[in-house]
Coordinates of C-alpha atoms (C1' of nucleotides) in Angstrom, one line a residue:
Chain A
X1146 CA -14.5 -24.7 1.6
X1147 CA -16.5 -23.0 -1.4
X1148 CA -15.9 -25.8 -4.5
X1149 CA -16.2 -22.6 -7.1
X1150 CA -16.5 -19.2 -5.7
X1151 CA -18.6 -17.4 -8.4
X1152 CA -16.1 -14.6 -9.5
X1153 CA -12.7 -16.9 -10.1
X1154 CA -12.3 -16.4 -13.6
X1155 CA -9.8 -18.3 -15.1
X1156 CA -7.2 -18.0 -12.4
X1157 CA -6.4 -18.9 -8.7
X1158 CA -3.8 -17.0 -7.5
X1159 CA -4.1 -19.1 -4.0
X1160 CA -2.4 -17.5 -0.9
X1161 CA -1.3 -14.6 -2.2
X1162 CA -4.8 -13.6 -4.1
X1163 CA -6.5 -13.6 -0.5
X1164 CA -3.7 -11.4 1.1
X1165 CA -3.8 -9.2 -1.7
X1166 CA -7.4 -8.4 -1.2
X1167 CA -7.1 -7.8 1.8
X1168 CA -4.0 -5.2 1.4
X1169 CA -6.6 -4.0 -1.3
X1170 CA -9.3 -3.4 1.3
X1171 CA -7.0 -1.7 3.8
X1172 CA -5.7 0.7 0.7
X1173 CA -9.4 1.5 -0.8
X1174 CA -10.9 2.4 2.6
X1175 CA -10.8 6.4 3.4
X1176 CA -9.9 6.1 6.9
X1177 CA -7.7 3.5 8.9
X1178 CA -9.2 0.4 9.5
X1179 CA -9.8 -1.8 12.7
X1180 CA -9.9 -5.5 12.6
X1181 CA -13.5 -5.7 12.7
X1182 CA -14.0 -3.4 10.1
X1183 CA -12.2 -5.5 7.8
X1184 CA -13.8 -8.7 9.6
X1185 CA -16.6 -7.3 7.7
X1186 CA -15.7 -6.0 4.6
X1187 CA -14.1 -9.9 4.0
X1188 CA -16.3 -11.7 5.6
X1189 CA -13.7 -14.0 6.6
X1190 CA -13.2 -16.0 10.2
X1191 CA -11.4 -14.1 13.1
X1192 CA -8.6 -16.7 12.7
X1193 CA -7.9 -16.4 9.4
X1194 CA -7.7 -12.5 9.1
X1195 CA -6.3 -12.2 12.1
X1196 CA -3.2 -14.6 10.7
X1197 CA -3.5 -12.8 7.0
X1198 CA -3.2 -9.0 8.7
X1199 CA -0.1 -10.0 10.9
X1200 CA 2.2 -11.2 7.8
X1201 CA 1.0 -8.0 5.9
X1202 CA 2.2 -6.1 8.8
X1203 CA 5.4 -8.4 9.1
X1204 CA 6.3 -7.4 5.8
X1205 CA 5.4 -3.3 5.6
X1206 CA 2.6 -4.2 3.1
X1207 CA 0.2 -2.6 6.2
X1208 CA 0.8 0.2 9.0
X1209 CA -0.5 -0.9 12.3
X1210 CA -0.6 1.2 15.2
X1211 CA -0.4 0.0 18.6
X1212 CA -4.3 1.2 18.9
X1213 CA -5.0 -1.2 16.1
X1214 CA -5.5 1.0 13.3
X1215 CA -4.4 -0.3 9.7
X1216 CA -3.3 1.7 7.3
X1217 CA -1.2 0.9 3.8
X1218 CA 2.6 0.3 4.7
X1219 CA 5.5 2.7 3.3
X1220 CA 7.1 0.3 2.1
X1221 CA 4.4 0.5 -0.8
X1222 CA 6.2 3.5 -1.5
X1223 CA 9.6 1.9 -1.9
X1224 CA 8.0 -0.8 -4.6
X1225 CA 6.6 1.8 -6.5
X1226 CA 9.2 4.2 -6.6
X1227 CA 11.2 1.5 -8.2
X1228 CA 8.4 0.4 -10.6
X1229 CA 7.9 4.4 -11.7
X1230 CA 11.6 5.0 -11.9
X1231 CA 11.8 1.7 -14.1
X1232 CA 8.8 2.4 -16.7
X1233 CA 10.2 2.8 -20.3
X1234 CA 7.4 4.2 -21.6
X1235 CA 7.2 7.0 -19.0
X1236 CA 11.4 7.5 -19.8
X1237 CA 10.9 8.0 -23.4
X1238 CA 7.4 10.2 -22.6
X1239 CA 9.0 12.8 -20.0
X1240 CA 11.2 15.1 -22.7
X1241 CA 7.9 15.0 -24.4
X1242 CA 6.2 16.0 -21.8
X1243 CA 8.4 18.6 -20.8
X1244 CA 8.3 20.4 -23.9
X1245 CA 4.4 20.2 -24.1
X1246 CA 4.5 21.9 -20.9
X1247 CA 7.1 24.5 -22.3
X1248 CA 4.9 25.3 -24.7
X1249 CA 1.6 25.5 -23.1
X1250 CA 1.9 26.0 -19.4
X1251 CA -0.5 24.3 -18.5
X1252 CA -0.7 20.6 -17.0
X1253 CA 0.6 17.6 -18.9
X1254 CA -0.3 14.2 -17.5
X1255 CA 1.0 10.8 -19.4
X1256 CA -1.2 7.9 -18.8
X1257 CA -1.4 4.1 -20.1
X1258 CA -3.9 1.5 -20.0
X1259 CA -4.0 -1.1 -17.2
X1260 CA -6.8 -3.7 -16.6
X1261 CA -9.6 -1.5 -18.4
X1262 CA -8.8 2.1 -16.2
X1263 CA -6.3 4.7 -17.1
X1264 CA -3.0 4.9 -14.9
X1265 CA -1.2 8.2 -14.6
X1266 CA 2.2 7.9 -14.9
X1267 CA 3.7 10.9 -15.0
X1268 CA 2.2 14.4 -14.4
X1269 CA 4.3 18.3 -14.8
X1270 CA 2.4 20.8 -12.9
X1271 CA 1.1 23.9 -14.3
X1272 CA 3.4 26.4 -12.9
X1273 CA 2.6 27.6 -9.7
X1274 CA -0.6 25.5 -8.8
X1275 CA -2.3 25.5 -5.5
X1276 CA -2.9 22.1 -6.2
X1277 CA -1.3 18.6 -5.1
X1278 CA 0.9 16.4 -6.7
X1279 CA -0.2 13.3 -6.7
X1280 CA -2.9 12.3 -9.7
X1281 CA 0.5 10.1 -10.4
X1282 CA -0.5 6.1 -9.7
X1283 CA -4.1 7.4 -9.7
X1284 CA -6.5 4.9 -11.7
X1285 CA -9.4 6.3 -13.8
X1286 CA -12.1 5.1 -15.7
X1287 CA -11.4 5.1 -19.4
X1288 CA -15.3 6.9 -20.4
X1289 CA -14.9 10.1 -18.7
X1290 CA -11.2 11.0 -18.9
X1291 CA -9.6 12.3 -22.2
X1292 CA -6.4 9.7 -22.2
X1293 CA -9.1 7.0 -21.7
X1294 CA -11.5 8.4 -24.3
X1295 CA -8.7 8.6 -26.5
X1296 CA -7.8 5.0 -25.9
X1297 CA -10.8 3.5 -26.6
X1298 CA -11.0 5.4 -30.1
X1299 CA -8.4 3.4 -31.2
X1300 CA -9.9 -0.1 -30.7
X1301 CA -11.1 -1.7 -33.8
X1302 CA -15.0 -1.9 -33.5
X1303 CA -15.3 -5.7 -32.8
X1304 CA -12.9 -4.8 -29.7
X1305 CA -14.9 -1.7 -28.8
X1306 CA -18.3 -2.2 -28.9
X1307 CA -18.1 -5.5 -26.3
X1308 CA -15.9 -3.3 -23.9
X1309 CA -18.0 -0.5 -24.0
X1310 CA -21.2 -2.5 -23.3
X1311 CA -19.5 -4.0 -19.7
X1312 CA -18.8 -0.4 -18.6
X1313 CA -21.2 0.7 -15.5
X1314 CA -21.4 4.4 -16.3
X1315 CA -21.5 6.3 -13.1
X1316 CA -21.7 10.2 -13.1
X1317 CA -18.6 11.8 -11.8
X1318 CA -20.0 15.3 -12.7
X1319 CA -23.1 16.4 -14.8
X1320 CA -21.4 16.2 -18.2
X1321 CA -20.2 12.6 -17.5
X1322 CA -21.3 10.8 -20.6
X1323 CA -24.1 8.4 -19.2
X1324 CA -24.9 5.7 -21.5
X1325 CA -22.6 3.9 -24.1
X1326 CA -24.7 5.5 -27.2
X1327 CA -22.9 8.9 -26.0
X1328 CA -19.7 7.6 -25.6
X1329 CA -19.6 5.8 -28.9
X1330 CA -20.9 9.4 -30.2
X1331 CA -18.0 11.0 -28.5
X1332 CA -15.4 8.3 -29.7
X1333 CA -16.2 8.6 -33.5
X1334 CA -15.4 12.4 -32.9
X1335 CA -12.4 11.6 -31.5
X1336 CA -11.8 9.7 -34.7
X1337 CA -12.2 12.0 -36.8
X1338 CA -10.6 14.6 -34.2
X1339 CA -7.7 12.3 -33.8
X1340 CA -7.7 13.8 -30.2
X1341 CA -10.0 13.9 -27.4
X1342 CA -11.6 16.4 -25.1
X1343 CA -12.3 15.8 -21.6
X1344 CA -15.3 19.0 -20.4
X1345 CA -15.5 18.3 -16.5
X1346 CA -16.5 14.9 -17.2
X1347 CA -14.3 13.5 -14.3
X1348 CA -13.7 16.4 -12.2
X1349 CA -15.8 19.2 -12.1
X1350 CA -14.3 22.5 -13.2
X1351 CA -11.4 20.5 -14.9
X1352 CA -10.6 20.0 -19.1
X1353 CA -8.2 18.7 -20.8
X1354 CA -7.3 18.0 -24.5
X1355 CA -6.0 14.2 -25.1
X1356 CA -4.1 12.4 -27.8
X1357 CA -3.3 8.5 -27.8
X1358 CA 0.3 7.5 -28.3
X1359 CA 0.1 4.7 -31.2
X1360 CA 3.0 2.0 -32.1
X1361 CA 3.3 1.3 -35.2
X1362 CA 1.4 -1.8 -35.2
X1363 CA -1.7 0.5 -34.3
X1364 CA -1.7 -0.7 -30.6
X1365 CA -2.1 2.3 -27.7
X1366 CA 0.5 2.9 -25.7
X1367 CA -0.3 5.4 -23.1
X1368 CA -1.7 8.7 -23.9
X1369 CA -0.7 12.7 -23.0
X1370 CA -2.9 15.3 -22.1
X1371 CA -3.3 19.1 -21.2
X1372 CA -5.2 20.1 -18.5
X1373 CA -6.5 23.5 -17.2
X1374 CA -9.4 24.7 -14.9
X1375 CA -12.7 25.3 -17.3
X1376 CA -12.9 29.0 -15.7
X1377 CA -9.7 29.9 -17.8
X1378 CA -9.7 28.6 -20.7
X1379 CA -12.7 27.9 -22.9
X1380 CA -13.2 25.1 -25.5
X1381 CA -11.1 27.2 -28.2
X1382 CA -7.7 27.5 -25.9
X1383 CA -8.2 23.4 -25.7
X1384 CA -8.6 23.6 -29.8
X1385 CA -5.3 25.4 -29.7
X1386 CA -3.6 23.0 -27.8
X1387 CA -5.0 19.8 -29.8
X1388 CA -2.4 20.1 -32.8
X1389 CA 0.9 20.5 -30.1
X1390 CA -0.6 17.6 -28.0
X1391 CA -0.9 15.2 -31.0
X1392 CA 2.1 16.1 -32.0
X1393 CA 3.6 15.0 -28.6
X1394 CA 2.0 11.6 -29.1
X1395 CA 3.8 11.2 -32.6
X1396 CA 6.8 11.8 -31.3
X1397 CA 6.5 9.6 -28.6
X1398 CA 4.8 7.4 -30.5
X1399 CA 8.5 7.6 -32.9
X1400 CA 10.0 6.9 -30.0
X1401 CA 8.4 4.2 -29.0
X1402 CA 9.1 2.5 -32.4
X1403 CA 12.6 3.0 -32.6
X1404 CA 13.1 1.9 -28.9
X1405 CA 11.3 -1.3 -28.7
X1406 CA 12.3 -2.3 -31.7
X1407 CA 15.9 -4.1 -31.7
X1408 CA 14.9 -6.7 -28.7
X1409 CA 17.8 -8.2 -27.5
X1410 CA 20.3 -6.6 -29.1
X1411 CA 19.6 -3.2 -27.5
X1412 CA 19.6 -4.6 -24.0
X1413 CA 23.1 -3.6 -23.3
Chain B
X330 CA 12.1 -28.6 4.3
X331 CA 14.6 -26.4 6.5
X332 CA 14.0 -26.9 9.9
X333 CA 14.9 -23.9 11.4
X334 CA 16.2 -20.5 9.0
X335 CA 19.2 -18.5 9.9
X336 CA 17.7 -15.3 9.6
X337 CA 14.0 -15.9 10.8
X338 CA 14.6 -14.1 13.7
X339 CA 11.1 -14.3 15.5
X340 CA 8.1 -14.2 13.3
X341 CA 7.6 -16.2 10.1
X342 CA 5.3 -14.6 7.1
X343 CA 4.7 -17.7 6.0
X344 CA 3.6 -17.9 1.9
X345 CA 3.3 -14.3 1.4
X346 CA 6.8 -13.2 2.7
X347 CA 8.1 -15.5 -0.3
X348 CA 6.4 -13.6 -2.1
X349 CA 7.3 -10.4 -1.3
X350 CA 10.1 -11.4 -1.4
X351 CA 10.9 -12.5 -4.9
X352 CA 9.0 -9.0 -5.4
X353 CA 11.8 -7.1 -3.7
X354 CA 14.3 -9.1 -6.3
X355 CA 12.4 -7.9 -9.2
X356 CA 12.3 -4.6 -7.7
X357 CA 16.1 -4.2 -6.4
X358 CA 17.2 -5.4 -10.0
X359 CA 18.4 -2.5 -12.0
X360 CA 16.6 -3.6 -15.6
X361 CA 14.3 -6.1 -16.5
X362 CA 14.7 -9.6 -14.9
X363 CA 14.3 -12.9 -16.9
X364 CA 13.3 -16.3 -15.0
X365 CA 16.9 -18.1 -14.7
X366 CA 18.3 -14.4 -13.3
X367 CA 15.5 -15.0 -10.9
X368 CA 16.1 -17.9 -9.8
X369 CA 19.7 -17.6 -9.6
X370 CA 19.0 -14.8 -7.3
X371 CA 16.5 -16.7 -5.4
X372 CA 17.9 -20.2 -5.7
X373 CA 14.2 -21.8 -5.1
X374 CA 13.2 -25.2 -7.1
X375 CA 12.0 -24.1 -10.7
X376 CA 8.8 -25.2 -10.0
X377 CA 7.9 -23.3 -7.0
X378 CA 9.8 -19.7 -8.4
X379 CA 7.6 -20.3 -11.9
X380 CA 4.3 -20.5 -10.2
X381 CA 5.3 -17.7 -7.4
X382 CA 5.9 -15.3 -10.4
X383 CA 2.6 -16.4 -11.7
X384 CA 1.0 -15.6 -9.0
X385 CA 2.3 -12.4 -8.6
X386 CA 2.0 -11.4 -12.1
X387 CA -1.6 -12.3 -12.1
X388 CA -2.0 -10.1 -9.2
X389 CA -0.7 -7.0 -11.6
X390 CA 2.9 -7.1 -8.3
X391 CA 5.0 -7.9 -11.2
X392 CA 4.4 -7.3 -15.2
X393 CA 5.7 -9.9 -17.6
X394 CA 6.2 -8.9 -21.1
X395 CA 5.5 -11.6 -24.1
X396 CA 9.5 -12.0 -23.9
X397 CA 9.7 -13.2 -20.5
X398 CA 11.1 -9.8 -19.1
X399 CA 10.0 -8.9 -15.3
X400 CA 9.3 -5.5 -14.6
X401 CA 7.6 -4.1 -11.1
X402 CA 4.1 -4.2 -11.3
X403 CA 2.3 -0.8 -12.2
X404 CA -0.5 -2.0 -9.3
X405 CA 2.1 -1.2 -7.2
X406 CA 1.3 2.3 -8.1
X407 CA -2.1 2.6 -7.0
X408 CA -1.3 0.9 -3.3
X409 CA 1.5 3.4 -3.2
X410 CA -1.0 6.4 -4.3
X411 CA -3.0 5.5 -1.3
X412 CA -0.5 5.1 1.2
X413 CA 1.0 8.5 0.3
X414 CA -2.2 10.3 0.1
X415 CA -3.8 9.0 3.7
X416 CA -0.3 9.7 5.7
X417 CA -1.3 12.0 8.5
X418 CA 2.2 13.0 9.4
X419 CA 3.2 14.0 5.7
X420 CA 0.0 15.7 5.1
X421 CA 0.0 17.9 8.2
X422 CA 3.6 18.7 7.6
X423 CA 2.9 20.0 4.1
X424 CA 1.2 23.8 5.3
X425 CA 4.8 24.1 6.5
X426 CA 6.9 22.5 4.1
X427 CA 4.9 25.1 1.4
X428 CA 6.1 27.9 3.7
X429 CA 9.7 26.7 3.9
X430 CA 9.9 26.5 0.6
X431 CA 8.5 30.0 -0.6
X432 CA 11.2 31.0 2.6
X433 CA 14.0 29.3 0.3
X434 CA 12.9 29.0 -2.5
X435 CA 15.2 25.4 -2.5
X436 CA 13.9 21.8 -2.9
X437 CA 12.5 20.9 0.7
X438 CA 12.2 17.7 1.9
X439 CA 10.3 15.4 4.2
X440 CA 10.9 12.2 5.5
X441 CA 10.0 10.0 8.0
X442 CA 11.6 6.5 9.6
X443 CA 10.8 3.1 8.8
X444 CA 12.8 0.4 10.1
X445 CA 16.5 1.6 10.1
X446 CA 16.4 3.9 6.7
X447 CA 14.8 7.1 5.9
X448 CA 12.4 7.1 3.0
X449 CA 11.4 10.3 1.8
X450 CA 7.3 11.0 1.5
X451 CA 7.3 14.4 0.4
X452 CA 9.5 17.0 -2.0
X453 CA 9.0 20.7 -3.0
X454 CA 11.3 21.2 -5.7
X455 CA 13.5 24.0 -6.1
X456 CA 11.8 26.5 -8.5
X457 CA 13.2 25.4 -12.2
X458 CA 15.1 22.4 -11.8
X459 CA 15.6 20.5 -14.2
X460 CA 15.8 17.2 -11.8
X461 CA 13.3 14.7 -12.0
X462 CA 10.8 14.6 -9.2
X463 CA 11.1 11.0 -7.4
X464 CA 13.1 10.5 -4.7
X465 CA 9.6 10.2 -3.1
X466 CA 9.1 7.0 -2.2
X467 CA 13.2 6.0 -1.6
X468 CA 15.0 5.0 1.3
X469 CA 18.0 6.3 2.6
X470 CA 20.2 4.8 5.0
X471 CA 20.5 6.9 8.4
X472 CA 24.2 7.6 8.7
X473 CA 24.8 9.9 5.5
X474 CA 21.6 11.8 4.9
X475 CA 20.8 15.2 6.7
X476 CA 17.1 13.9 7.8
X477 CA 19.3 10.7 8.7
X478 CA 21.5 11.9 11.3
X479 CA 18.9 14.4 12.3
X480 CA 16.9 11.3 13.6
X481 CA 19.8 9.7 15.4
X482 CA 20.8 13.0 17.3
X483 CA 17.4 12.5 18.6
X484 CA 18.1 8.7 20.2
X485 CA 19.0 8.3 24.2
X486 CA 22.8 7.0 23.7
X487 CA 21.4 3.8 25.4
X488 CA 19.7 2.9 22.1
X489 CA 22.1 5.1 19.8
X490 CA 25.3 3.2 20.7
X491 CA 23.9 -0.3 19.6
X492 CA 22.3 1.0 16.6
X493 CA 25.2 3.0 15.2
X494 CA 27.7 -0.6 15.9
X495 CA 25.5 -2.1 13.7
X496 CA 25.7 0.3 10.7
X497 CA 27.8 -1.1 7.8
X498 CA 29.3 2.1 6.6
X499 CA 29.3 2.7 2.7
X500 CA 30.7 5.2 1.5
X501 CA 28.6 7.0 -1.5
X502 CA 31.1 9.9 -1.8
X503 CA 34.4 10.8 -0.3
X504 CA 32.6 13.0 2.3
X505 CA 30.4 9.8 3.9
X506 CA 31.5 8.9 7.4
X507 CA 33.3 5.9 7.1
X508 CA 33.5 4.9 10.8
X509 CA 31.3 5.3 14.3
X510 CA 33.7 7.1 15.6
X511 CA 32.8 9.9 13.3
X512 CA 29.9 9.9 12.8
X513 CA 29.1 9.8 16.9
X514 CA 31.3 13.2 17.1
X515 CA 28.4 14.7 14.1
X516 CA 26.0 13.4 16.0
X517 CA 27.3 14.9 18.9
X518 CA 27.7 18.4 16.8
X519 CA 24.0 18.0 15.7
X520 CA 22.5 17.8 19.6
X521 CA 24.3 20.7 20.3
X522 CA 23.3 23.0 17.7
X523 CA 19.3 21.4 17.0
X524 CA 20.1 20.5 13.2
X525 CA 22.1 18.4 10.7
X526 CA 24.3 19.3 7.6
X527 CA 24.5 16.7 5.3
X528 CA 27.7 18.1 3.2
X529 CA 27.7 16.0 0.0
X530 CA 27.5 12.9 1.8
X531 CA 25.1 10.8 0.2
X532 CA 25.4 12.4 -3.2
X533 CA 28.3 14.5 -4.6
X534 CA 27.6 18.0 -5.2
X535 CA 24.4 17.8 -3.3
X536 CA 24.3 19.0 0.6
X537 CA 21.4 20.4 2.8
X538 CA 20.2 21.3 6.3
X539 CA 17.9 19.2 8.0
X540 CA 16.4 19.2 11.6
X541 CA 14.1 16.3 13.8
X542 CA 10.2 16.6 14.1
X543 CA 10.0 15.3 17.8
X544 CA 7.2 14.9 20.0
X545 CA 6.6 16.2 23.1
X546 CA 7.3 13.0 24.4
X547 CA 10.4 13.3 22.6
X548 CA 10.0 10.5 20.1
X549 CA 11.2 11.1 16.3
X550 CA 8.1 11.6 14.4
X551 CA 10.1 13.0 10.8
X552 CA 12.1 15.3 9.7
X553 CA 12.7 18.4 7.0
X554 CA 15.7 19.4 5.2
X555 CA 16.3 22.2 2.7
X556 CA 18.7 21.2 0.1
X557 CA 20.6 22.3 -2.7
X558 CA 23.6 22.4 -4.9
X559 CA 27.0 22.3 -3.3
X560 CA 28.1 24.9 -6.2
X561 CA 25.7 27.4 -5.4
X562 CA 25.1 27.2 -1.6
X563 CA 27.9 27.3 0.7
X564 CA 28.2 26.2 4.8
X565 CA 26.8 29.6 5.3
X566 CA 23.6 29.5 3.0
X567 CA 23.1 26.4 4.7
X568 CA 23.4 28.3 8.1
X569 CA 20.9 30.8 7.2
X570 CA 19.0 28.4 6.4
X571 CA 19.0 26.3 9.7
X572 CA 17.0 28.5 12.0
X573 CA 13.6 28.2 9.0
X574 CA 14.4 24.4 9.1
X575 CA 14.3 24.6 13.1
X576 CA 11.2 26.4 13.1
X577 CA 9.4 24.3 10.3
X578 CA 10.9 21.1 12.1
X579 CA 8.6 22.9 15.8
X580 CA 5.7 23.6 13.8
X581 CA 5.0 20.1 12.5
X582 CA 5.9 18.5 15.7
X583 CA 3.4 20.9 17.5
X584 CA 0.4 20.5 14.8
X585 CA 1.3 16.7 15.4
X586 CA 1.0 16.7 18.7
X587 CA -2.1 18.8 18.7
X588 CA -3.6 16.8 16.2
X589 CA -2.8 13.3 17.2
X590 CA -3.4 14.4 21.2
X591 CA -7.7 13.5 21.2
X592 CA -7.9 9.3 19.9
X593 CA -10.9 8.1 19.5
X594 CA -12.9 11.1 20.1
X595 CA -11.6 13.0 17.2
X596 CA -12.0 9.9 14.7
X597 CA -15.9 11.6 13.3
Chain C
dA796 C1' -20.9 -6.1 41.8
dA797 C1' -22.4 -9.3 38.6
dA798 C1' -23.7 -10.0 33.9
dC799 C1' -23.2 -8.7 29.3
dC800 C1' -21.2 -7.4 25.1
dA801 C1' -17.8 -6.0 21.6
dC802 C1' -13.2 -6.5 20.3
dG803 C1' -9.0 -9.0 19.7
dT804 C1' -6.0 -13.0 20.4
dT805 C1' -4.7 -17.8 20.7
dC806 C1' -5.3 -23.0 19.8
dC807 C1' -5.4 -27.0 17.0
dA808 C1' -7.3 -30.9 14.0
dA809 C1' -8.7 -30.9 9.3
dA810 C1' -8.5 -29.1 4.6
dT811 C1' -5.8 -27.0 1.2
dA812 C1' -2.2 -25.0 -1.1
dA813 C1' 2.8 -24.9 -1.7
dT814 C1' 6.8 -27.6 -2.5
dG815 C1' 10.5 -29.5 -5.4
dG816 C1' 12.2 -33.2 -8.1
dA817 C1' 11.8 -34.9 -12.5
dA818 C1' 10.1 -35.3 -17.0
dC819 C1' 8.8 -32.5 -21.0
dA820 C1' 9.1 -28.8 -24.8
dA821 C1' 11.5 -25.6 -27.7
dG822 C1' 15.3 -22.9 -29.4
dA823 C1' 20.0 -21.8 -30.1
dG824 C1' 24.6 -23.4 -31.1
dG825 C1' 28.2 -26.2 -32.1
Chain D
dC1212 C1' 22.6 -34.7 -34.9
dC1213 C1' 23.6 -33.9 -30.5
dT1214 C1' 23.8 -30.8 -26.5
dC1215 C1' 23.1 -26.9 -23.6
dT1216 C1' 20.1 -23.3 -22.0
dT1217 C1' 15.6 -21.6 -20.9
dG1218 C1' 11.0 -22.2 -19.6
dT1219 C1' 6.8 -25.0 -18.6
dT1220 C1' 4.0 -28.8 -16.7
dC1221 C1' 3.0 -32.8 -13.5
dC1222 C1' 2.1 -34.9 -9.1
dA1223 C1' 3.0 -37.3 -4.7
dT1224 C1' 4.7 -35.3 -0.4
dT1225 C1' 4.8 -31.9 3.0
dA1226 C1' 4.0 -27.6 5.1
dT1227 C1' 0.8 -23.8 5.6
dT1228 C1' -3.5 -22.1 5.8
dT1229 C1' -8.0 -22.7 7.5
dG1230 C1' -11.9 -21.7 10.6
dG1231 C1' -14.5 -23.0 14.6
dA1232 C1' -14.3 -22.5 19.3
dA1233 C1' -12.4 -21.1 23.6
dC1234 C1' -10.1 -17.5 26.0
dG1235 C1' -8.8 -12.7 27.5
dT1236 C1' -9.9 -7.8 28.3
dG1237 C1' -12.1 -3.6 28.8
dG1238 C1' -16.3 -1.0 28.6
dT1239 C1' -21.3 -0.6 29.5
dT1240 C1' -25.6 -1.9 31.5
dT1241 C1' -28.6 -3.8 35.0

DNA sequence: AAACCACGTTCCAAATAATGGAACAAGAGG
DNA sequence: CCTCTTGTTCCATTATTTGGAACGTGGTTT
């Protein structure tokens, strides 16, 4: 119907890019959605989404319940666990982890770069939180998180500066950097660092000291953190944990190098 | 091209159950999966299975490596994030499953039904394990897991009797029922005394207790199970452990029926 | 009651996207 | 040099999706 819909980009990813969306509508949404809620979000015909929900529901993609409420489907759950269980990159990260957390703790989240946000992959829990689980699957912008601060301080500067100028900085919390000239402030520190603070940028009352994980060929990986509440533990206790935190990304980062590195061979 | 599929038993999905399910192959495989493993697997044209994959790795489903390895998609993450953290039932059981497990001090789990498997949504572990946290996410089948047999004992025998002559018995350890017949007399047991054991019968060296969230219209909503170690718990841990199970199990279904009681009024 | 409206569902000719066979690259071995 | 395996591209045919409109249904107003 529409020759070239504005925002197509390159690809068409035909059938599947429309049911896709929607599932995506269904997921982003904070409460269950009726049809007509979604009629509107998509703006597509009754028909259409009426057709699009029912094989989405057919498959477990959706949750429907005989009121007609949608929610997103368990057996989301069941794809993911498989695509968690299977990362090799989280696998080689967790003994890290685990001893990070030995040391410190405190929280130790592992992260990697997808699209242009942060994914958490893998999270240990400070002992005896009140708090969730979750966080793990989460997306995050890269300017206001310490794994995604750290991952953008090890772009090149031709690879930097055109990324940085896209971002639409929105302020999670007061200290959230607002403008790219602070964030490229905050990234040469990191440089120089060769780690990365996050002060309540994303989450007020929440810090965290971060550290990319580099291959050898200088590309990021995924990065770790440590993360406390800012009411115990002041900028120096995040200084302390900087050198054990970097030192978890070079070994991961060793890892990395000697895992990925015989291709085919290794495979069995 | 084929008029009429064996196994399309009522409703078609059309474009995007093709999908899906080519996603499910990627996903069942235990390692990466290459194109001609795929379509093996799949036995679709070339053509078609090379622009499917396209597709979905374009829609972040499935991620392709440089080498032409298939992994699960890490978007599948985020839709999975979502759909755990807006259940209702597995957030208003997790007051209780918190008090279970300070009760226990074991790994507690939750778990609810979805088509004929039980997929775990929620996990406490058992202070200092050194386990992995998963299993969230999983399915297990009915006939071998505490939560599993829990949620048959809860059926009429109208609707248990055809489900149960269905089940293709498998047996993961050398304690799995291998035959109706047993597994109806456990059932049996598990009416009588208002919860399951599940005595290393899906895992070796791994039992628990479990009992049925049920409704007061006496529909299986979920269920909760306490388990641990064989080598440290014995039938009778498991039996002191059965009335907190109970009582969780009665809580949850109360809160649920409380809670899910007003519709539309309590949706603001 | 009748008329109205919001919500969902169903239909079907027309438009579009998926299909699948075959031809085309590109390595890897023999 | 030939051949087998793996992966990619093309394109006429075919099946699926599309979307407007008509049809139910229940709730609300006049």
């Amino acid at each position: 119907m529409a020759p070239d819909d504005e925002k197509d980009a390159g690809q068409t990813t035909g059938t599947l890019g429309k049911a896709i969306a929607l599932l995506e509508s269904v997921c982003q949404a904070e409460r269950p959605q009726r049809f007509t809620d979604l009629l509107k979000q998509t703006d597509q015909p009754r028909g259409s989404l009426h057709r699009q929900l029912r094989h989405l529901v057919a498959e477990g993609l959706v949750d429907a319940t005989p009121e007609g409420d949608y929610t997103p489907g368990l057996r989301l759950l069941g794809f993911a666990a498989k695509a968690w269980a299977r990362n090799s990159v989280r696998k080689l990260a967790e003994p890290h982890m685990a001893h990070l957390h030995a040391l410190t703790g405190e929280t130790v989240h592992f992260g990697v770069l997808r699209q242009k946000e942060i994914v958490y992959l893998d999270k240990l829990e400070s002992r005896q939180t009140v708090r969730m689980h979750s966080q793990v699957g989460n997306a995050a912008p890269l300017y206001c998180t310490g794994i995604g601060k750290a991952a953008l301080s090890c772009l090149e500067d031709a690879d930097l500066q055109p990324l940085i100028s896209q971002i639409e900085f929105r302020s999670f919390t007061p200290s959230t950097h607002g403008d790219a000239q602070a964030l490229l402030a905050d990234v040469e520190a990191i440089r120089d660092r060769g780690y990365a603070f996050d002060l309540e940028e994303h989450q007020p009352g929440i810090c965290c000291v971060a550290a990319a994980i580099v291959s050898a060929d200088r590309s990021f990986i995924g990065g770790v953190s440590v993360t406390a509440p800012a009411f115990r533990v002041g900028r120096e206790k995040l200084v302390d944990w900087a050198d054990p935190v970097r030192f978890a990304a070079l070994a991961m980062a060793a890892d990395f190098d000697r895992g990925m590195g015989p291709r085919r061979k290794s495979d069995l």
